[in-house]
Amino acid sequence: MKLYYSPGACSLASHISLHEVGQPFEIERADIRAKVTSSGADFRKINPKGAVPALQLDNGEVLTEGAAIMQYVADRAGATEFLPAAGTLERARVQEMLNYVASEVHKAYSPFFNPALSEEARAQQKAVVDARLGWIEATLSDGREFLTGAAFTPADAYLFAVTNWSAHVGHDLAPFPRLRALRDRVAARPAVQTALRAEGLAA
C-alpha cells in the first residue's frame, strides 16, 4: 500500500494508524496546491478530489477520507485493540468520535487556512474552535485516558493531527488541560513519533 500525504495535514492520522497496526506501506508526499506528487505524478489522477489522505491499495484501487482509511487498515490488520470489532457499541463509539472530529473540529479549523480571513472573522472562528474543544474537554472529565476510554483509537490520532494546527494558526490550547494531557499521551506513542519523523515534523 502507498499513503499519499502532506506534512502535518489530516493525513497524519492515517500515517499514524498505519504504523500503529504494523502494516507494510510506502509514503509519497503530495503537494495539494500544485496537485503533484514528489515523484512528479498528477495527484488529481490518483485522487480526483485533490486532497490527502489517499491510500493506494495492493490491487491499485485508491481509498480516500481519513476515517475510512483508518478503519480499513485496522480491520485489515485485525487490530481490535486499536479499533473495536464491527457491530459492537465500542466500535460505534469510535465512529461517533471520528465523525465529531471530522465534521465539527476539523471543519472549525479550516477557515484559518484562508489568507483572506479578516481579524474579526478569525476571532469568531477561534470561539467556534473553543466550543468544539470544550465539549471534548468536558467528555474527558470522567478520567478517561483517550476519547472513548482506556484505549488509543483512530479518533485520538485524528484529534491529535487536527489540534496540532492550533500552534500554527495562533489558537491557544491552554484552556483545555485534559485535552493537552491526551495530546501528550498520543505524542509519546512510538507510532506517532515514527510518523512525525517521516513527515519531517520531529527530530
JSON list of N, CA, C and O in Angstrom, two decimals, residues 108-146:
[
{"chain": "A", "resi": 108, "resn": "ALA", "atom": "N", "xyz": [-13.93, 23.23, 11.81]},
{"chain": "A", "resi": 108, "resn": "ALA", "atom": "CA", "xyz": [-13.82, 24.50, 12.54]},
{"chain": "A", "resi": 108, "resn": "ALA", "atom": "C", "xyz": [-12.45, 25.14, 12.34]},
{"chain": "A", "resi": 108, "resn": "ALA", "atom": "O", "xyz": [-12.31, 26.37, 12.37]},
{"chain": "A", "resi": 109, "resn": "TYR", "atom": "N", "xyz": [-11.42, 24.33, 12.13]},
{"chain": "A", "resi": 109, "resn": "TYR", "atom": "CA", "xyz": [-10.08, 24.86, 11.89]},
{"chain": "A", "resi": 109, "resn": "TYR", "atom": "C", "xyz": [-9.91, 25.34, 10.44]},
{"chain": "A", "resi": 109, "resn": "TYR", "atom": "O", "xyz": [-9.07, 26.21, 10.18]},
{"chain": "A", "resi": 110, "resn": "SER", "atom": "N", "xyz": [-10.64, 24.76, 9.52]},
{"chain": "A", "resi": 110, "resn": "SER", "atom": "CA", "xyz": [-10.40, 25.00, 8.10]},
{"chain": "A", "resi": 110, "resn": "SER", "atom": "C", "xyz": [-10.34, 26.48, 7.69]},
{"chain": "A", "resi": 110, "resn": "SER", "atom": "O", "xyz": [-9.47, 26.86, 6.90]},
{"chain": "A", "resi": 111, "resn": "PRO", "atom": "N", "xyz": [-11.24, 27.36, 8.20]},
{"chain": "A", "resi": 111, "resn": "PRO", "atom": "CA", "xyz": [-11.20, 28.76, 7.77]},
{"chain": "A", "resi": 111, "resn": "PRO", "atom": "C", "xyz": [-9.88, 29.47, 8.05]},
{"chain": "A", "resi": 111, "resn": "PRO", "atom": "O", "xyz": [-9.54, 30.44, 7.37]},
{"chain": "A", "resi": 112, "resn": "PHE", "atom": "N", "xyz": [-9.12, 29.01, 9.05]},
{"chain": "A", "resi": 112, "resn": "PHE", "atom": "CA", "xyz": [-7.87, 29.66, 9.39]},
{"chain": "A", "resi": 112, "resn": "PHE", "atom": "C", "xyz": [-6.85, 29.60, 8.26]},
{"chain": "A", "resi": 112, "resn": "PHE", "atom": "O", "xyz": [-5.90, 30.38, 8.22]},
{"chain": "A", "resi": 113, "resn": "PHE", "atom": "N", "xyz": [-7.02, 28.67, 7.35]},
{"chain": "A", "resi": 113, "resn": "PHE", "atom": "CA", "xyz": [-6.06, 28.50, 6.27]},
{"chain": "A", "resi": 113, "resn": "PHE", "atom": "C", "xyz": [-6.41, 29.34, 5.05]},
{"chain": "A", "resi": 113, "resn": "PHE", "atom": "O", "xyz": [-5.76, 29.25, 4.01]},
{"chain": "A", "resi": 114, "resn": "ASN", "atom": "N", "xyz": [-7.44, 30.17, 5.21]},
{"chain": "A", "resi": 114, "resn": "ASN", "atom": "CA", "xyz": [-7.80, 31.12, 4.15]},
{"chain": "A", "resi": 114, "resn": "ASN", "atom": "C", "xyz": [-7.06, 32.43, 4.42]},
{"chain": "A", "resi": 114, "resn": "ASN", "atom": "O", "xyz": [-7.33, 33.12, 5.40]},
{"chain": "A", "resi": 115, "resn": "PRO", "atom": "N", "xyz": [-6.10, 32.79, 3.56]},
{"chain": "A", "resi": 115, "resn": "PRO", "atom": "CA", "xyz": [-5.31, 34.01, 3.82]},
{"chain": "A", "resi": 115, "resn": "PRO", "atom": "C", "xyz": [-6.14, 35.28, 3.81]},
{"chain": "A", "resi": 115, "resn": "PRO", "atom": "O", "xyz": [-5.69, 36.32, 4.32]},
{"chain": "A", "resi": 116, "resn": "ALA", "atom": "N", "xyz": [-7.35, 35.22, 3.27]},
{"chain": "A", "resi": 116, "resn": "ALA", "atom": "CA", "xyz": [-8.20, 36.42, 3.21]},
{"chain": "A", "resi": 116, "resn": "ALA", "atom": "C", "xyz": [-9.07, 36.57, 4.47]},
{"chain": "A", "resi": 116, "resn": "ALA", "atom": "O", "xyz": [-9.83, 37.53, 4.57]},
{"chain": "A", "resi": 117, "resn": "LEU", "atom": "N", "xyz": [-8.93, 35.67, 5.43]},
{"chain": "A", "resi": 117, "resn": "LEU", "atom": "CA", "xyz": [-9.75, 35.73, 6.64]},
{"chain": "A", "resi": 117, "resn": "LEU", "atom": "C", "xyz": [-9.44, 37.00, 7.43]},
{"chain": "A", "resi": 117, "resn": "LEU", "atom": "O", "xyz": [-8.29, 37.27, 7.76]},
{"chain": "A", "resi": 118, "resn": "SER", "atom": "N", "xyz": [-10.47, 37.78, 7.73]},
{"chain": "A", "resi": 118, "resn": "SER", "atom": "CA", "xyz": [-10.27, 39.02, 8.47]},
{"chain": "A", "resi": 118, "resn": "SER", "atom": "C", "xyz": [-10.00, 38.73, 9.94]},
{"chain": "A", "resi": 118, "resn": "SER", "atom": "O", "xyz": [-10.28, 37.63, 10.44]},
{"chain": "A", "resi": 119, "resn": "GLU", "atom": "N", "xyz": [-9.47, 39.72, 10.66]},
{"chain": "A", "resi": 119, "resn": "GLU", "atom": "CA", "xyz": [-9.18, 39.54, 12.08]},
{"chain": "A", "resi": 119, "resn": "GLU", "atom": "C", "xyz": [-10.47, 39.31, 12.87]},
{"chain": "A", "resi": 119, "resn": "GLU", "atom": "O", "xyz": [-10.50, 38.53, 13.82]},
{"chain": "A", "resi": 120, "resn": "GLU", "atom": "N", "xyz": [-11.52, 40.00, 12.46]},
{"chain": "A", "resi": 120, "resn": "GLU", "atom": "CA", "xyz": [-12.81, 39.79, 13.13]},
{"chain": "A", "resi": 120, "resn": "GLU", "atom": "C", "xyz": [-13.31, 38.36, 12.92]},
{"chain": "A", "resi": 120, "resn": "GLU", "atom": "O", "xyz": [-13.75, 37.70, 13.87]},
{"chain": "A", "resi": 121, "resn": "ALA", "atom": "N", "xyz": [-13.21, 37.88, 11.69]},
{"chain": "A", "resi": 121, "resn": "ALA", "atom": "CA", "xyz": [-13.65, 36.51, 11.40]},
{"chain": "A", "resi": 121, "resn": "ALA", "atom": "C", "xyz": [-12.76, 35.50, 12.10]},
{"chain": "A", "resi": 121, "resn": "ALA", "atom": "O", "xyz": [-13.23, 34.46, 12.57]},
{"chain": "A", "resi": 122, "resn": "ARG", "atom": "N", "xyz": [-11.48, 35.82, 12.21]},
{"chain": "A", "resi": 122, "resn": "ARG", "atom": "CA", "xyz": [-10.54, 34.93, 12.91]},
{"chain": "A", "resi": 122, "resn": "ARG", "atom": "C", "xyz": [-10.93, 34.79, 14.38]},
{"chain": "A", "resi": 122, "resn": "ARG", "atom": "O", "xyz": [-10.94, 33.68, 14.93]},
{"chain": "A", "resi": 123, "resn": "ALA", "atom": "N", "xyz": [-11.26, 35.90, 15.01]},
{"chain": "A", "resi": 123, "resn": "ALA", "atom": "CA", "xyz": [-11.67, 35.87, 16.41]},
{"chain": "A", "resi": 123, "resn": "ALA", "atom": "C", "xyz": [-12.94, 35.06, 16.60]},
{"chain": "A", "resi": 123, "resn": "ALA", "atom": "O", "xyz": [-13.08, 34.28, 17.55]},
{"chain": "A", "resi": 124, "resn": "GLN", "atom": "N", "xyz": [-13.87, 35.24, 15.67]},
{"chain": "A", "resi": 124, "resn": "GLN", "atom": "CA", "xyz": [-15.13, 34.48, 15.74]},
{"chain": "A", "resi": 124, "resn": "GLN", "atom": "C", "xyz": [-14.86, 32.99, 15.56]},
{"chain": "A", "resi": 124, "resn": "GLN", "atom": "O", "xyz": [-15.47, 32.15, 16.24]},
{"chain": "A", "resi": 125, "resn": "GLN", "atom": "N", "xyz": [-13.94, 32.67, 14.66]},
{"chain": "A", "resi": 125, "resn": "GLN", "atom": "CA", "xyz": [-13.66, 31.26, 14.41]},
{"chain": "A", "resi": 125, "resn": "GLN", "atom": "C", "xyz": [-12.94, 30.60, 15.58]},
{"chain": "A", "resi": 125, "resn": "GLN", "atom": "O", "xyz": [-13.16, 29.42, 15.87]},
{"chain": "A", "resi": 126, "resn": "LYS", "atom": "N", "xyz": [-12.10, 31.37, 16.26]},
{"chain": "A", "resi": 126, "resn": "LYS", "atom": "CA", "xyz": [-11.45, 30.83, 17.46]},
{"chain": "A", "resi": 126, "resn": "LYS", "atom": "C", "xyz": [-12.49, 30.46, 18.51]},
{"chain": "A", "resi": 126, "resn": "LYS", "atom": "O", "xyz": [-12.35, 29.45, 19.21]},
{"chain": "A", "resi": 127, "resn": "ALA", "atom": "N", "xyz": [-13.54, 31.25, 18.60]},
{"chain": "A", "resi": 127, "resn": "ALA", "atom": "CA", "xyz": [-14.61, 30.94, 19.55]},
{"chain": "A", "resi": 127, "resn": "ALA", "atom": "C", "xyz": [-15.33, 29.65, 19.16]},
{"chain": "A", "resi": 127, "resn": "ALA", "atom": "O", "xyz": [-15.74, 28.86, 20.03]},
{"chain": "A", "resi": 128, "resn": "VAL", "atom": "N", "xyz": [-15.47, 29.42, 17.86]},
{"chain": "A", "resi": 128, "resn": "VAL", "atom": "CA", "xyz": [-16.09, 28.18, 17.38]},
{"chain": "A", "resi": 128, "resn": "VAL", "atom": "C", "xyz": [-15.21, 26.98, 17.75]},
{"chain": "A", "resi": 128, "resn": "VAL", "atom": "O", "xyz": [-15.70, 25.97, 18.27]},
{"chain": "A", "resi": 129, "resn": "VAL", "atom": "N", "xyz": [-13.91, 27.09, 17.50]},
{"chain": "A", "resi": 129, "resn": "VAL", "atom": "CA", "xyz": [-12.99, 26.01, 17.85]},
{"chain": "A", "resi": 129, "resn": "VAL", "atom": "C", "xyz": [-13.03, 25.76, 19.35]},
{"chain": "A", "resi": 129, "resn": "VAL", "atom": "O", "xyz": [-13.08, 24.60, 19.79]},
{"chain": "A", "resi": 130, "resn": "ASP", "atom": "N", "xyz": [-13.02, 26.82, 20.14]},
{"chain": "A", "resi": 130, "resn": "ASP", "atom": "CA", "xyz": [-13.08, 26.67, 21.60]},
{"chain": "A", "resi": 130, "resn": "ASP", "atom": "C", "xyz": [-14.33, 25.90, 22.03]},
{"chain": "A", "resi": 130, "resn": "ASP", "atom": "O", "xyz": [-14.27, 25.06, 22.93]},
{"chain": "A", "resi": 131, "resn": "ALA", "atom": "N", "xyz": [-15.45, 26.19, 21.41]},
{"chain": "A", "resi": 131, "resn": "ALA", "atom": "CA", "xyz": [-16.69, 25.50, 21.75]},
{"chain": "A", "resi": 131, "resn": "ALA", "atom": "C", "xyz": [-16.60, 24.01, 21.42]},
{"chain": "A", "resi": 131, "resn": "ALA", "atom": "O", "xyz": [-17.02, 23.16, 22.21]},
{"chain": "A", "resi": 132, "resn": "ARG", "atom": "N", "xyz": [-16.03, 23.69, 20.26]},
{"chain": "A", "resi": 132, "resn": "ARG", "atom": "CA", "xyz": [-15.90, 22.28, 19.86]},
{"chain": "A", "resi": 132, "resn": "ARG", "atom": "C", "xyz": [-14.96, 21.54, 20.80]},
{"chain": "A", "resi": 132, "resn": "ARG", "atom": "O", "xyz": [-15.23, 20.42, 21.23]},
{"chain": "A", "resi": 133, "resn": "LEU", "atom": "N", "xyz": [-13.82, 22.19, 21.12]},
{"chain": "A", "resi": 133, "resn": "LEU", "atom": "CA", "xyz": [-12.86, 21.54, 22.01]},
{"chain": "A", "resi": 133, "resn": "LEU", "atom": "C", "xyz": [-13.37, 21.52, 23.45]},
{"chain": "A", "resi": 133, "resn": "LEU", "atom": "O", "xyz": [-13.02, 20.63, 24.22]},
{"chain": "A", "resi": 134, "resn": "GLY", "atom": "N", "xyz": [-14.21, 22.48, 23.79]},
{"chain": "A", "resi": 134, "resn": "GLY", "atom": "CA", "xyz": [-14.80, 22.49, 25.12]},
{"chain": "A", "resi": 134, "resn": "GLY", "atom": "C", "xyz": [-15.65, 21.27, 25.38]},
{"chain": "A", "resi": 134, "resn": "GLY", "atom": "O", "xyz": [-15.66, 20.73, 26.50]},
{"chain": "A", "resi": 135, "resn": "TRP", "atom": "N", "xyz": [-16.34, 20.80, 24.36]},
{"chain": "A", "resi": 135, "resn": "TRP", "atom": "CA", "xyz": [-17.14, 19.57, 24.51]},
{"chain": "A", "resi": 135, "resn": "TRP", "atom": "C", "xyz": [-16.22, 18.38, 24.76]},
{"chain": "A", "resi": 135, "resn": "TRP", "atom": "O", "xyz": [-16.51, 17.53, 25.62]},
{"chain": "A", "resi": 136, "resn": "ILE", "atom": "N", "xyz": [-15.11, 18.33, 24.06]},
{"chain": "A", "resi": 136, "resn": "ILE", "atom": "CA", "xyz": [-14.15, 17.24, 24.27]},
{"chain": "A", "resi": 136, "resn": "ILE", "atom": "C", "xyz": [-13.55, 17.32, 25.67]},
{"chain": "A", "resi": 136, "resn": "ILE", "atom": "O", "xyz": [-13.44, 16.31, 26.37]},
{"chain": "A", "resi": 137, "resn": "GLU", "atom": "N", "xyz": [-13.19, 18.53, 26.10]},
{"chain": "A", "resi": 137, "resn": "GLU", "atom": "CA", "xyz": [-12.65, 18.71, 27.44]},
{"chain": "A", "resi": 137, "resn": "GLU", "atom": "C", "xyz": [-13.63, 18.20, 28.50]},
{"chain": "A", "resi": 137, "resn": "GLU", "atom": "O", "xyz": [-13.23, 17.51, 29.45]},
{"chain": "A", "resi": 138, "resn": "ALA", "atom": "N", "xyz": [-14.90, 18.50, 28.32]},
{"chain": "A", "resi": 138, "resn": "ALA", "atom": "CA", "xyz": [-15.92, 18.03, 29.27]},
{"chain": "A", "resi": 138, "resn": "ALA", "atom": "C", "xyz": [-16.06, 16.51, 29.23]},
{"chain": "A", "resi": 138, "resn": "ALA", "atom": "O", "xyz": [-16.23, 15.86, 30.27]},
{"chain": "A", "resi": 139, "resn": "THR", "atom": "N", "xyz": [-15.96, 15.94, 28.05]},
{"chain": "A", "resi": 139, "resn": "THR", "atom": "CA", "xyz": [-16.07, 14.49, 27.90]},
{"chain": "A", "resi": 139, "resn": "THR", "atom": "C", "xyz": [-14.93, 13.79, 28.63]},
{"chain": "A", "resi": 139, "resn": "THR", "atom": "O", "xyz": [-15.12, 12.71, 29.21]},
{"chain": "A", "resi": 140, "resn": "LEU", "atom": "N", "xyz": [-13.75, 14.41, 28.63]},
{"chain": "A", "resi": 140, "resn": "LEU", "atom": "CA", "xyz": [-12.58, 13.81, 29.29]},
{"chain": "A", "resi": 140, "resn": "LEU", "atom": "C", "xyz": [-12.61, 13.98, 30.81]},
{"chain": "A", "resi": 140, "resn": "LEU", "atom": "O", "xyz": [-11.74, 13.44, 31.50]},
{"chain": "A", "resi": 141, "resn": "SER", "atom": "N", "xyz": [-13.58, 14.68, 31.32]},
{"chain": "A", "resi": 141, "resn": "SER", "atom": "CA", "xyz": [-13.62, 14.97, 32.76]},
{"chain": "A", "resi": 141, "resn": "SER", "atom": "C", "xyz": [-13.91, 13.75, 33.62]},
{"chain": "A", "resi": 141, "resn": "SER", "atom": "O", "xyz": [-13.74, 13.80, 34.84]},
{"chain": "A", "resi": 142, "resn": "ASP", "atom": "N", "xyz": [-14.33, 12.64, 32.99]},
{"chain": "A", "resi": 142, "resn": "ASP", "atom": "CA", "xyz": [-14.59, 11.42, 33.77]},
{"chain": "A", "resi": 142, "resn": "ASP", "atom": "C", "xyz": [-13.31, 10.62, 34.02]},
{"chain": "A", "resi": 142, "resn": "ASP", "atom": "O", "xyz": [-13.34, 9.55, 34.62]},
{"chain": "A", "resi": 143, "resn": "GLY", "atom": "N", "xyz": [-12.17, 11.14, 33.56]},
{"chain": "A", "resi": 143, "resn": "GLY", "atom": "CA", "xyz": [-10.89, 10.50, 33.85]},
{"chain": "A", "resi": 143, "resn": "GLY", "atom": "C", "xyz": [-10.40, 9.56, 32.77]},
{"chain": "A", "resi": 143, "resn": "GLY", "atom": "O", "xyz": [-9.32, 8.96, 32.93]},
{"chain": "A", "resi": 144, "resn": "ARG", "atom": "N", "xyz": [-11.15, 9.40, 31.70]},
{"chain": "A", "resi": 144, "resn": "ARG", "atom": "CA", "xyz": [-10.71, 8.50, 30.63]},
{"chain": "A", "resi": 144, "resn": "ARG", "atom": "C", "xyz": [-9.37, 8.99, 30.05]},
{"chain": "A", "resi": 144, "resn": "ARG", "atom": "O", "xyz": [-9.11, 10.18, 29.99]},
{"chain": "A", "resi": 145, "resn": "GLU", "atom": "N", "xyz": [-8.57, 8.05, 29.60]},
{"chain": "A", "resi": 145, "resn": "GLU", "atom": "CA", "xyz": [-7.25, 8.40, 29.06]},
{"chain": "A", "resi": 145, "resn": "GLU", "atom": "C", "xyz": [-7.34, 8.89, 27.62]},
{"chain": "A", "resi": 145, "resn": "GLU", "atom": "O", "xyz": [-6.57, 9.75, 27.20]},
{"chain": "A", "resi": 146, "resn": "PHE", "atom": "N", "xyz": [-8.28, 8.32, 26.86]},
{"chain": "A", "resi": 146, "resn": "PHE", "atom": "CA", "xyz": [-8.44, 8.67, 25.46]},
{"chain": "A", "resi": 146, "resn": "PHE", "atom": "C", "xyz": [-9.90, 8.99, 25.17]},
{"chain": "A", "resi": 146, "resn": "PHE", "atom": "O", "xyz": [-10.75, 8.90, 26.06]}
]
